[in-house]
Coordinates of C-alpha atoms and ligand atoms in Angstrom, one line a residue:
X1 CA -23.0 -10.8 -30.1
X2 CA -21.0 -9.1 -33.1
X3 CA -21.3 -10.9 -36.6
X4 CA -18.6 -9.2 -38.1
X5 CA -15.9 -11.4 -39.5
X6 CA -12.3 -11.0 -40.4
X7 CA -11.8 -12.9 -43.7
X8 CA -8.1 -14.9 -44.3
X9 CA -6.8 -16.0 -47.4
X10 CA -3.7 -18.6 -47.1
X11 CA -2.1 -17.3 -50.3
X12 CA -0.6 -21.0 -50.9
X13 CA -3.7 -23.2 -50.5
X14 CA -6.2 -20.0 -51.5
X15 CA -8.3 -21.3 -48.9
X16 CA -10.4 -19.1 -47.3
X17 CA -11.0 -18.9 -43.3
X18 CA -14.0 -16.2 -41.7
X19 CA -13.3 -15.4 -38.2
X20 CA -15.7 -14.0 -35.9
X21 CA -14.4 -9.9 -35.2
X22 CA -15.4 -9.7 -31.2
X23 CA -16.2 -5.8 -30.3
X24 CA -15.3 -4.6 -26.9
X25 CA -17.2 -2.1 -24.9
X26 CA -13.8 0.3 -25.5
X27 CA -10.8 -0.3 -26.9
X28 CA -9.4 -2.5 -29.9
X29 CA -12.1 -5.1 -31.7
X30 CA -10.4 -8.8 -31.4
X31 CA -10.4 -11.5 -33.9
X32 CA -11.3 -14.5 -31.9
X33 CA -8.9 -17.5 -33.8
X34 CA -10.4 -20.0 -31.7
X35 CA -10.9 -22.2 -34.8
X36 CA -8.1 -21.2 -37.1
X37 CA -5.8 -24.5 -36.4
X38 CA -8.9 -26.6 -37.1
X39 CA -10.0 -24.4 -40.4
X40 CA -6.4 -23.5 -41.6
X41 CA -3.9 -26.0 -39.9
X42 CA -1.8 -22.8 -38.4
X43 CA -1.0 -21.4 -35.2
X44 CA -0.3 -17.4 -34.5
X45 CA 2.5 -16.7 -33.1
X46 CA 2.8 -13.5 -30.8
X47 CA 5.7 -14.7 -28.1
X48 CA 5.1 -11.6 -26.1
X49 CA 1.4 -11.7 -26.6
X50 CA 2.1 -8.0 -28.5
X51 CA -1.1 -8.8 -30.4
X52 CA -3.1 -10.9 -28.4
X53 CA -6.1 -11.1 -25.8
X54 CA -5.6 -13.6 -23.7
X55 CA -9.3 -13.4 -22.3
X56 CA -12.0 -11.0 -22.0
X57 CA -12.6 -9.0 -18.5
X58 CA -14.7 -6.4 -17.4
X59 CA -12.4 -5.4 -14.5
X60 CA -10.3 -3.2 -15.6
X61 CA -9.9 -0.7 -19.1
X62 CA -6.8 0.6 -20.4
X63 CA -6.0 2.7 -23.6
X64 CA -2.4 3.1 -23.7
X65 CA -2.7 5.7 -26.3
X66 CA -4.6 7.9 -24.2
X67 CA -3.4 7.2 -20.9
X68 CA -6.8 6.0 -19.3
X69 CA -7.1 3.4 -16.4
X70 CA -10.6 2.3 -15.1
X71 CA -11.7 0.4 -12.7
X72 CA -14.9 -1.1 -13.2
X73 CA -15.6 1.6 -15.3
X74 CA -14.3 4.3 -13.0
X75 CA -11.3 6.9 -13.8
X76 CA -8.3 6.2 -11.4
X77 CA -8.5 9.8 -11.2
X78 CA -11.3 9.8 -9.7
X79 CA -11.1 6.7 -7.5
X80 CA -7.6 8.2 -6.4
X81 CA -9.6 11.3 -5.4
X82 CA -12.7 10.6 -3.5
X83 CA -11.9 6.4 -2.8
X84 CA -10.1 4.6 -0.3
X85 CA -8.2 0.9 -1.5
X86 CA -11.2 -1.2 0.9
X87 CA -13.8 0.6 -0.9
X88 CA -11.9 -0.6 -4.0
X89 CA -10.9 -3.6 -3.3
X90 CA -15.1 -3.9 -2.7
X91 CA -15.2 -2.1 -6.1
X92 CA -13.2 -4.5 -8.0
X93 CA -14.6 -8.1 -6.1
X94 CA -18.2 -6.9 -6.6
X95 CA -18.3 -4.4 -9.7
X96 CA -19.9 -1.2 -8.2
X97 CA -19.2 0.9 -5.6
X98 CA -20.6 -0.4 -1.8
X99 CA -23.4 1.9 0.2
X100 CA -22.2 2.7 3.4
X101 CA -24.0 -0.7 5.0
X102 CA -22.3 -3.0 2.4
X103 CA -18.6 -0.6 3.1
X104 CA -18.7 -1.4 7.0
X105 CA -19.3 -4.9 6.4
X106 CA -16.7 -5.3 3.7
X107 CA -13.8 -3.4 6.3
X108 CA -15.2 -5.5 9.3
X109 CA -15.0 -8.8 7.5
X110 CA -11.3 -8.1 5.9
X111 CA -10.7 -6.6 9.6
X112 CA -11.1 -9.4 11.1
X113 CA -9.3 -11.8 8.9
X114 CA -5.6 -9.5 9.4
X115 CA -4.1 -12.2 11.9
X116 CA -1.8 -15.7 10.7
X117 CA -2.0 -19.1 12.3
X118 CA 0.4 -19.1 14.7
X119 CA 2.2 -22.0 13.4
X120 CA 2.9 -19.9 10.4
X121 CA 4.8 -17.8 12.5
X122 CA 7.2 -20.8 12.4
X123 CA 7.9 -20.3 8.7
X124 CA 9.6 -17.2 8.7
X125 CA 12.3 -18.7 11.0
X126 CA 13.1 -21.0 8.6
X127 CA 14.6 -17.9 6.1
X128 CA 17.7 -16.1 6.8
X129 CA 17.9 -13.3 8.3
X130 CA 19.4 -11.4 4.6
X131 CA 16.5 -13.2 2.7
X132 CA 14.9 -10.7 0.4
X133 CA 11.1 -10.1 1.9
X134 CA 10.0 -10.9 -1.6
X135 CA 10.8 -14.8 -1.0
X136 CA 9.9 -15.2 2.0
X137 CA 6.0 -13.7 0.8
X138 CA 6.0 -16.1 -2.3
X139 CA 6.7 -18.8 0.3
X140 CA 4.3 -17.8 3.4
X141 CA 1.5 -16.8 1.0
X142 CA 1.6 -20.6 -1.1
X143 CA 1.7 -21.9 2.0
X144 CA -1.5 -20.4 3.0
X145 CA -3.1 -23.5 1.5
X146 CA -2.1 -25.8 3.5
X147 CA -4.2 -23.9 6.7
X148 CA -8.2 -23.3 4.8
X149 CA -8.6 -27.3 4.2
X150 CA -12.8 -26.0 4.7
X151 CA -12.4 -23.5 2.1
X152 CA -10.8 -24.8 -0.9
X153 CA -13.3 -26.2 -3.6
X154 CA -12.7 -23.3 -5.7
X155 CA -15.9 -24.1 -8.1
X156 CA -17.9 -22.7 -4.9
X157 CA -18.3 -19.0 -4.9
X158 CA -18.7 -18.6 -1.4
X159 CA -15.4 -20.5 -1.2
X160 CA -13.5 -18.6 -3.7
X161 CA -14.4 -14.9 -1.3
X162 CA -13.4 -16.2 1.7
X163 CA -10.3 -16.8 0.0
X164 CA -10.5 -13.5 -1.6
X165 CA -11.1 -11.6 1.9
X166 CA -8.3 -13.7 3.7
X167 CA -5.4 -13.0 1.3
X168 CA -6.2 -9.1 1.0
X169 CA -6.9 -9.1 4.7
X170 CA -3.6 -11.0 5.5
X171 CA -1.1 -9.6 2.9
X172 CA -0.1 -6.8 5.1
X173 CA 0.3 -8.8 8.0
X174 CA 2.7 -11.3 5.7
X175 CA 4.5 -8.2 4.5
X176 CA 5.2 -6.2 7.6
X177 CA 6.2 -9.8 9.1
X178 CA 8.9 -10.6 6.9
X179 CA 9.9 -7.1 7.3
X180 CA 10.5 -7.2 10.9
X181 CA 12.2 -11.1 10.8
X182 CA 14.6 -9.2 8.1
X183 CA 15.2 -6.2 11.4
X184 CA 15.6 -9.1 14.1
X185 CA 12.7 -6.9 15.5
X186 CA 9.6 -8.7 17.3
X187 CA 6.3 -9.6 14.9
X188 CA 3.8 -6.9 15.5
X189 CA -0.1 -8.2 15.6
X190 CA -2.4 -6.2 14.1
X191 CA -5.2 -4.5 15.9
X192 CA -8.7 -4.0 15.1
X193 CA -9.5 -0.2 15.4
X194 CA -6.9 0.9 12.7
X195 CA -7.4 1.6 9.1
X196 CA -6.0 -1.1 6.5
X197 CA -2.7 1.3 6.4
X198 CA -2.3 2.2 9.8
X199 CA -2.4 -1.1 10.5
X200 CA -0.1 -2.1 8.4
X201 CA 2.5 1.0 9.6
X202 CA 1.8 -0.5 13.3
X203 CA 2.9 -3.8 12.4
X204 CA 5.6 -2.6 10.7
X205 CA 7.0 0.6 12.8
X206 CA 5.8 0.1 15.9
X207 CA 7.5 -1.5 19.0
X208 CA 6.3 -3.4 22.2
X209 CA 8.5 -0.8 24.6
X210 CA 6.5 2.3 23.7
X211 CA 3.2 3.5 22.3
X212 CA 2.9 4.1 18.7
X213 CA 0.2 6.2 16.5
X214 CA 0.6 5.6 12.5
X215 CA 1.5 9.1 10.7
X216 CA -2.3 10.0 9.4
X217 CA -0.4 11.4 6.1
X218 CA 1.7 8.2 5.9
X219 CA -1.3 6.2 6.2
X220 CA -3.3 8.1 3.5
X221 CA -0.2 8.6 0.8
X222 CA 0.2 5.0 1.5
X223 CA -3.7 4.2 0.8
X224 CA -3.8 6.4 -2.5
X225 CA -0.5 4.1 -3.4
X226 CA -2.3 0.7 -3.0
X227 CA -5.0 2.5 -5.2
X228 CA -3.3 2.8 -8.1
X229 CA -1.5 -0.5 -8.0
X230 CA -4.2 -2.2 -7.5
X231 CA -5.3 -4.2 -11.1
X232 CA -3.8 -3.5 -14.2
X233 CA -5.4 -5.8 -16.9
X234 CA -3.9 -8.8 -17.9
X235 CA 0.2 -7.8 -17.1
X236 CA 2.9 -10.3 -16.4
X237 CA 1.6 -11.3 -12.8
X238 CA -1.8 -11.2 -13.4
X239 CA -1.4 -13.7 -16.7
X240 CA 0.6 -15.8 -14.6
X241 CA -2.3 -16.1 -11.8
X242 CA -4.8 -16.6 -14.7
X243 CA -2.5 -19.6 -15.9
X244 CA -1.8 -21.3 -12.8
X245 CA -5.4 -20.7 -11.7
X246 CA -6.9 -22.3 -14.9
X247 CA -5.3 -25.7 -13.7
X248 CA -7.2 -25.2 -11.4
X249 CA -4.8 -24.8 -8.5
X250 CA -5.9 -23.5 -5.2
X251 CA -6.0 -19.2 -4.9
X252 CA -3.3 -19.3 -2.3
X253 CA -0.8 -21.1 -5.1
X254 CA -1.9 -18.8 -7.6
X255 CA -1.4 -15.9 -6.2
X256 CA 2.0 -17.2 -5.1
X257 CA 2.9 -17.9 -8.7
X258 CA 1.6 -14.4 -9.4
X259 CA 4.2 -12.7 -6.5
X260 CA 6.6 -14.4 -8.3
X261 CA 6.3 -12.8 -11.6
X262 CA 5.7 -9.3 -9.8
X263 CA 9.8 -9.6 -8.7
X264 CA 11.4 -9.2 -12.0
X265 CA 12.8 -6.0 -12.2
X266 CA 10.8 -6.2 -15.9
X267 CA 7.8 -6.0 -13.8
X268 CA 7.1 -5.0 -10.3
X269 CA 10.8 -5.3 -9.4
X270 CA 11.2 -2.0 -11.0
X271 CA 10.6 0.1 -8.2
X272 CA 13.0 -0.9 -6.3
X273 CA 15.7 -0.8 -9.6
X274 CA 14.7 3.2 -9.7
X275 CA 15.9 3.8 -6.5
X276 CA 19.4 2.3 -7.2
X277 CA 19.4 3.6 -10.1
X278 CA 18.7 7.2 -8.8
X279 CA 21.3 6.4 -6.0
X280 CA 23.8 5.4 -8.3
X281 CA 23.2 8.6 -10.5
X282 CA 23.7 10.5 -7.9
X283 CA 26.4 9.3 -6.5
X284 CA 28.4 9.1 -9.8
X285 CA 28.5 12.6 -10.1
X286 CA 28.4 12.1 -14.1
X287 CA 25.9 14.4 -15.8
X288 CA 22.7 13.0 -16.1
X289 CA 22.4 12.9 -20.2
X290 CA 25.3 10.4 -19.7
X291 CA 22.7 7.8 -17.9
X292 CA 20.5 8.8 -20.9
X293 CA 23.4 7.9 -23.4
X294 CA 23.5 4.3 -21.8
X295 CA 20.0 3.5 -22.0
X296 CA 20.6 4.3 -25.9
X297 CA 23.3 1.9 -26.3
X298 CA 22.2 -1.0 -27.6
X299 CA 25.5 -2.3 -26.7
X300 CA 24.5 -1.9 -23.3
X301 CA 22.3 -3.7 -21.1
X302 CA 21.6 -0.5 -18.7
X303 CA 17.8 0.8 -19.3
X304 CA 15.9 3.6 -17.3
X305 CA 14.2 1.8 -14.9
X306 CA 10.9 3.5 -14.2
X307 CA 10.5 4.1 -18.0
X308 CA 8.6 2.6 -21.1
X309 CA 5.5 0.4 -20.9
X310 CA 4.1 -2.4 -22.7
X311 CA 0.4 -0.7 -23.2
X312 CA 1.1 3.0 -22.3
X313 CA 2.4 4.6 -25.2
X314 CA 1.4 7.6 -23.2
X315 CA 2.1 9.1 -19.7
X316 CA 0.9 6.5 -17.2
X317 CA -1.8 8.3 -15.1
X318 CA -0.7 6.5 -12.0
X319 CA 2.7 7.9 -12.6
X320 CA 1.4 11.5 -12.7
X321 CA -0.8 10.8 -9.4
X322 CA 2.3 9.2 -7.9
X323 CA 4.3 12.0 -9.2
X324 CA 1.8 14.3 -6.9
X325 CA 1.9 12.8 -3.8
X326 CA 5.1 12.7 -3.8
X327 CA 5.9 16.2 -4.1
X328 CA 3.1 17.1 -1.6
X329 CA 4.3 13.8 0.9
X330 CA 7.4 15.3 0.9
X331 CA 6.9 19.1 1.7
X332 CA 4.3 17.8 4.1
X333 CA 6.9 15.5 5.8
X334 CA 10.1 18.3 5.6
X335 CA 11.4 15.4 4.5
X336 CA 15.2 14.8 4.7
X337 CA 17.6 16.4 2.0
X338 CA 18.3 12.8 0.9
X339 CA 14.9 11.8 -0.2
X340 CA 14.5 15.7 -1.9
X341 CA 17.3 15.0 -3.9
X342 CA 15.9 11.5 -5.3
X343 CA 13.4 13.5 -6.2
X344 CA 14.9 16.0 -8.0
X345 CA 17.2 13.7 -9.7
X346 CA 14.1 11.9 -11.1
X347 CA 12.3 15.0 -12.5
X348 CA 15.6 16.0 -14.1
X349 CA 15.9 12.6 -16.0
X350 CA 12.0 12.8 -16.2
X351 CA 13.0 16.1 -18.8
X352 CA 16.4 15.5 -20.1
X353 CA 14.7 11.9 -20.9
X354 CA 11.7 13.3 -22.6
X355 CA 13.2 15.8 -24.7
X356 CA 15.3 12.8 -26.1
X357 CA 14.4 11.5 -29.5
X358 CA 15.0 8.2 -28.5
X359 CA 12.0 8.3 -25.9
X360 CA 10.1 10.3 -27.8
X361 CA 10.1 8.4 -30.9
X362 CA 9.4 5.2 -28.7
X363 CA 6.7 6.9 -26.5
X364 CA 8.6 5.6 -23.7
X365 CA 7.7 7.7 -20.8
X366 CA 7.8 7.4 -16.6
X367 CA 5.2 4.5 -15.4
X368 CA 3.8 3.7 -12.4
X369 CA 7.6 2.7 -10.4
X370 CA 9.1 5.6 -11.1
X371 CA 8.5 7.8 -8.2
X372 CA 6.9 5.7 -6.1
X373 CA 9.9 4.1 -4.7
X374 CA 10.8 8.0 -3.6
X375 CA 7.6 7.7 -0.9
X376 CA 8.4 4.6 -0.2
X377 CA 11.5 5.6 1.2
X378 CA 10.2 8.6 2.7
X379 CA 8.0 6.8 4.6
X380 CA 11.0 5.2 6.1
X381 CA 10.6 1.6 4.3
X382 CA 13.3 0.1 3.1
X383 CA 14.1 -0.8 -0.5
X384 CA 14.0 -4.2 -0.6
X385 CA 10.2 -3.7 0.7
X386 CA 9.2 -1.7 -2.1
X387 CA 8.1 -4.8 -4.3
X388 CA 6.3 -6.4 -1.2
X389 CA 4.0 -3.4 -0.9
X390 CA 3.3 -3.5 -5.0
X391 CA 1.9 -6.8 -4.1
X392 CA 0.2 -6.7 -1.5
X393 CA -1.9 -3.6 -3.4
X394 CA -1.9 -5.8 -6.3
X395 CA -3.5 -8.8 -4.7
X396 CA -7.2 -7.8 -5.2
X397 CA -6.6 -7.2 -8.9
X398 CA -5.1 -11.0 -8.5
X399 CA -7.9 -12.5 -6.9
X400 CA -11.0 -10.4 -9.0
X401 CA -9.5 -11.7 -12.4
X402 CA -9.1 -15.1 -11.3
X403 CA -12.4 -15.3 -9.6
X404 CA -13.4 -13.8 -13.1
X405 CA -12.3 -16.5 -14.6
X406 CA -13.5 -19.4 -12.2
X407 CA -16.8 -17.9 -12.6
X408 CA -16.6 -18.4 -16.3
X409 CA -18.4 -21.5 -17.3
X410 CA -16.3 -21.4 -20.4
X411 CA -13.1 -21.0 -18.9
X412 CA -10.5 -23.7 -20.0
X413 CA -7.2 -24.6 -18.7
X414 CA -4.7 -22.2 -20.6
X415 CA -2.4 -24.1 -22.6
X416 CA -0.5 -22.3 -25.5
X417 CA 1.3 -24.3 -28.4
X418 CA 5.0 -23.3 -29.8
X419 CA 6.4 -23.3 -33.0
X420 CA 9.1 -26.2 -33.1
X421 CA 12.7 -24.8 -34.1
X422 CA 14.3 -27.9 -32.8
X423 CA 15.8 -31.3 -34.6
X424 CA 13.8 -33.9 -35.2
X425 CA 13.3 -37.9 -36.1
X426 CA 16.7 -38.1 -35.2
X427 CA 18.4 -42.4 -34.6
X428 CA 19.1 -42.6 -31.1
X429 CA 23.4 -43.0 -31.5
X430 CA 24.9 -45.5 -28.7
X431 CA 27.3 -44.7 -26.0
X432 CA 30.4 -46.4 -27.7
X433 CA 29.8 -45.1 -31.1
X434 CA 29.7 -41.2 -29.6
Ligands
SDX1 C1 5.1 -2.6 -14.5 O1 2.1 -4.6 -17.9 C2 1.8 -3.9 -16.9 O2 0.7 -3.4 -16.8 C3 2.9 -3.7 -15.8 C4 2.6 -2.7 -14.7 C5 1.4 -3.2 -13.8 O3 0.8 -2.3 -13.2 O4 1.2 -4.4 -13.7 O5 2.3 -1.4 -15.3 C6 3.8 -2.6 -13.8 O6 5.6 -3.6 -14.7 C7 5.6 -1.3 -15.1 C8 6.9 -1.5 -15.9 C9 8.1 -1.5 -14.9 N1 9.3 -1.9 -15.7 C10 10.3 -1.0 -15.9 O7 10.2 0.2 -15.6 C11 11.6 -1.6 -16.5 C12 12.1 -0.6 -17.6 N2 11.1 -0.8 -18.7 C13 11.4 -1.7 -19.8 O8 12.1 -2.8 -19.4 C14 10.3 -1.9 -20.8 O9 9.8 -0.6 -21.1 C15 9.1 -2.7 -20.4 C16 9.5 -4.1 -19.9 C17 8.3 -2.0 -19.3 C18 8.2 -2.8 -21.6 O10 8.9 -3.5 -22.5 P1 8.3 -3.9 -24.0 O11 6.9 -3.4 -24.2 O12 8.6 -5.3 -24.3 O13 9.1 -2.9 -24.9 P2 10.5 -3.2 -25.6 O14 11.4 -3.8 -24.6 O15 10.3 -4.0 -26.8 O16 11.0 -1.7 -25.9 C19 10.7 -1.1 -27.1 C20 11.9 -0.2 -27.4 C21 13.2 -1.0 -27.5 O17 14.1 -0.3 -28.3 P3 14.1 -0.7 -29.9 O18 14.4 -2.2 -30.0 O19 12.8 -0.4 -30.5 O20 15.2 0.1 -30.5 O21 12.1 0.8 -26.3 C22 13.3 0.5 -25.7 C23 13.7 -0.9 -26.1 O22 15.1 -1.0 -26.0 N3 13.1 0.6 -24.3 C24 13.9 1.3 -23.4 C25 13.2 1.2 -22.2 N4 12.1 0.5 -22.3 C26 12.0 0.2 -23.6 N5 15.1 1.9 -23.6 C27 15.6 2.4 -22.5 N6 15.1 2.4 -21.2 C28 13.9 1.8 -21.0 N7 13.3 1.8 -19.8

């Protein structure tokens, strides 16, 4: 371990405070202030934790400035190349690629974990039929807890994968469910002998009256997509399953609380504002630098959704993957004039943006929801879906950094402090004299 320190001087007491400096394997070395209240009597305060680790991980890298994303220490380049998202998912739980022995098992065990209790079937009833998909998975996938009474002491590893495996396995199955409730259409069981996204286009598209095969390039432009959205450090969702976790709450309610955070349009949400965005630009018929104008307003609320990233301060390589398939989806599929369109509204604003000071000067360029939404579509799934499918990709990255942190020894329930703006030892007033 490091013995570098960081030295601080409180200029009022002159009281001196040495920190230990922690050094990464890559990226930023990090002052751990572990012991700063005790030494100094001060909190830091970093709201939007601009400055701050929350823990350390060796899941997955990320350097902003130069665009890089790895997964256990692999290039998402790569992984988007030659991979598939089991092998990854494998990749992320266990920290190294799987031979082909320890691959087979790994498919056949989340294979075989795809279906629901039946009485969960019962639960989507209970939603109406307009219900966005996106509450009705926060609600089916919390209540997963109340069916695995056998599997819940989470302090057991063996415990803690089952749960892992169930959640991946089941997350489609949850999805393409509250898809069909939403259509009035009947659920769709998944079978055995297809791939993770073929399966997951069966339960979704297919219908009892006639037979059905899953699009092969649908079902591999869908695989590279659950890829790249499948862990992304410590973002929004995945802090908030750390948090909830660290209370020691069951994986099911974690990951619950985690789906919730993914729906702000701040966060996972965004795919799904691109597209009405994109619609709307189109359909206004206003010149595209007058979108551009508005997202430079202060004065107005209106942002390019799509755009700007909390750690990228670069192109976000997913984006440019994304960017990729969807250009090749989309001449594969001689898709409709519609979805073309989307497209080439988005690399319009992609350049007009870019050429912009304003962007340039905040390095805000396209992320990850920017096109996918565009394949998404193409694939014939409807908007409000688009969020869904980000979480179900993003539910390994979920359960790896939590199991991360219930495998850590040292792991503490999260609790941050606050600095107190409010009134204080204030005389309570009674009713008559107010
Ligand atoms: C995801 O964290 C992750 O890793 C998330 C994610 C993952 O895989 O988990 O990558 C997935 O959430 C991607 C982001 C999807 N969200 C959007 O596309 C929504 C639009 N983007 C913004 O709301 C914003 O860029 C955020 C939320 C993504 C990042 O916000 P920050 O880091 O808090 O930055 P900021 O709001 O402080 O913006 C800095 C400046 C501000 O201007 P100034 O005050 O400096 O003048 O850039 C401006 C902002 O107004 N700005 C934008 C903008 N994004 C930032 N201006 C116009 N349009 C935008 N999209």
């Amino acid at each position: 371990m490091s013995t570098e320190t960081v030295t601080i001087i409180d200029d009022t007491t002159g009281k001196k405070v040495q920190l230990p400096l922690l050094s990464p394997t890559r990226g930023p070395k990090t002052i751990d202030i572990g012991t700063l209240y005790k030494e100094l009597g001060y909190f830091t305060y970093d709201p939007g934790f601009m400055s701050t680790a929350s823990c350390s991980s060796g899941i997955t890298f990320l350097d902003g400035d130069k665009g890089v994303l790895q997964y256990r220490g692999y290039a998402i380049e790569q992984l988007a190349e030659h991979s598939s998202y089991l092998e990854v998912c494998y990749l992320l739980i266990k920290g190294d690629l799987p031979n082909r022995q320890e691959l087979d098992e790994f498919v056949h065990d989340i294979t075989h974990h795809t279906m629901l209790h039946e009485a969960l079937k019962r639960f989507f009833s209970g939603f109406r039929r307009d219900a966005h998909p996106m509450a009705i998975m926060v609600g089916v996938v919390g209540a997963l807890a109340a069916f695995y009474h056998e599997h819940m002491d989470i302090h057991n590893p063996e415990h803690r994968e089952i749960s892992a495996h169930r959640l991946i396995a089941k997350m489609p199955t949850i999805a393409a469910w509250s898809y069909r409730y939403a259509m009035g259409k009947p659920f769709i069981y998944p079978v055995n002998n297809l791939s993770y996204t073929e399966n997951f286009l069966h339960m979704m598209f297919s219908m009892p009256t006639e037979p059905f095969t899953p699009d092969p390039l649908l079902a591999k432009a869908l695989d590279l997509i659950l890829i790249l959205h499948a862990d992304h450090e410590q973002n929004a969702s995945t802090s908030t399953v750390r948090l909830a976790g660290s209370s020691d709450a069951n994986p099911f309610a974690a990951v619950a609380a985690g789906i919730a955070a993914l729906w702000g349009p701040a966060h996972g949400g965004a795919n799904e504002a691109v597209i009405r965005m994109l619609m709307d630009i189109n359909e206004s018929g206003k010149p595209l630098q007058a979108f551009v104008d508005r997202a430079k307003d202060k004065k107005d609320s209106f942002r390019l959704m799509g755009f700007g990233h909390r750690v990228y301060k670069n192109y976000d390589p997913r984006a440019t993957l994304i960017r990729d398939i969807c250009h090749q989806l989309l001449s594969d599929m001689e898709s409709s004039g519609e979805h073309q369109k989307l497209l080439d509204t988005a690399m319009a604003l992609e350049k007009v943006a870019l050429e912009d000071d304003y962007f340039v000067q905040r390095n805000l360029y396209p992320n990850v929801d920017f096109y996918s939404g565009i394949i998404f579509l193409a694939m014939g799934i409807p908007m409000n879906m688009f969020t869904v499918i980000f979480a179900m990709a993003r539910t390994v990255g979920w359960i790896t950094q939590w199991d991360e942190m219930m495998s850590d020894p040292t792991s503490k329930i999260g609790r941050p402090r606050q600095l107190y703006t409010g009134l204080i030892d204030l005389e309570y007033v009674p009713l008559e004299k107010r």
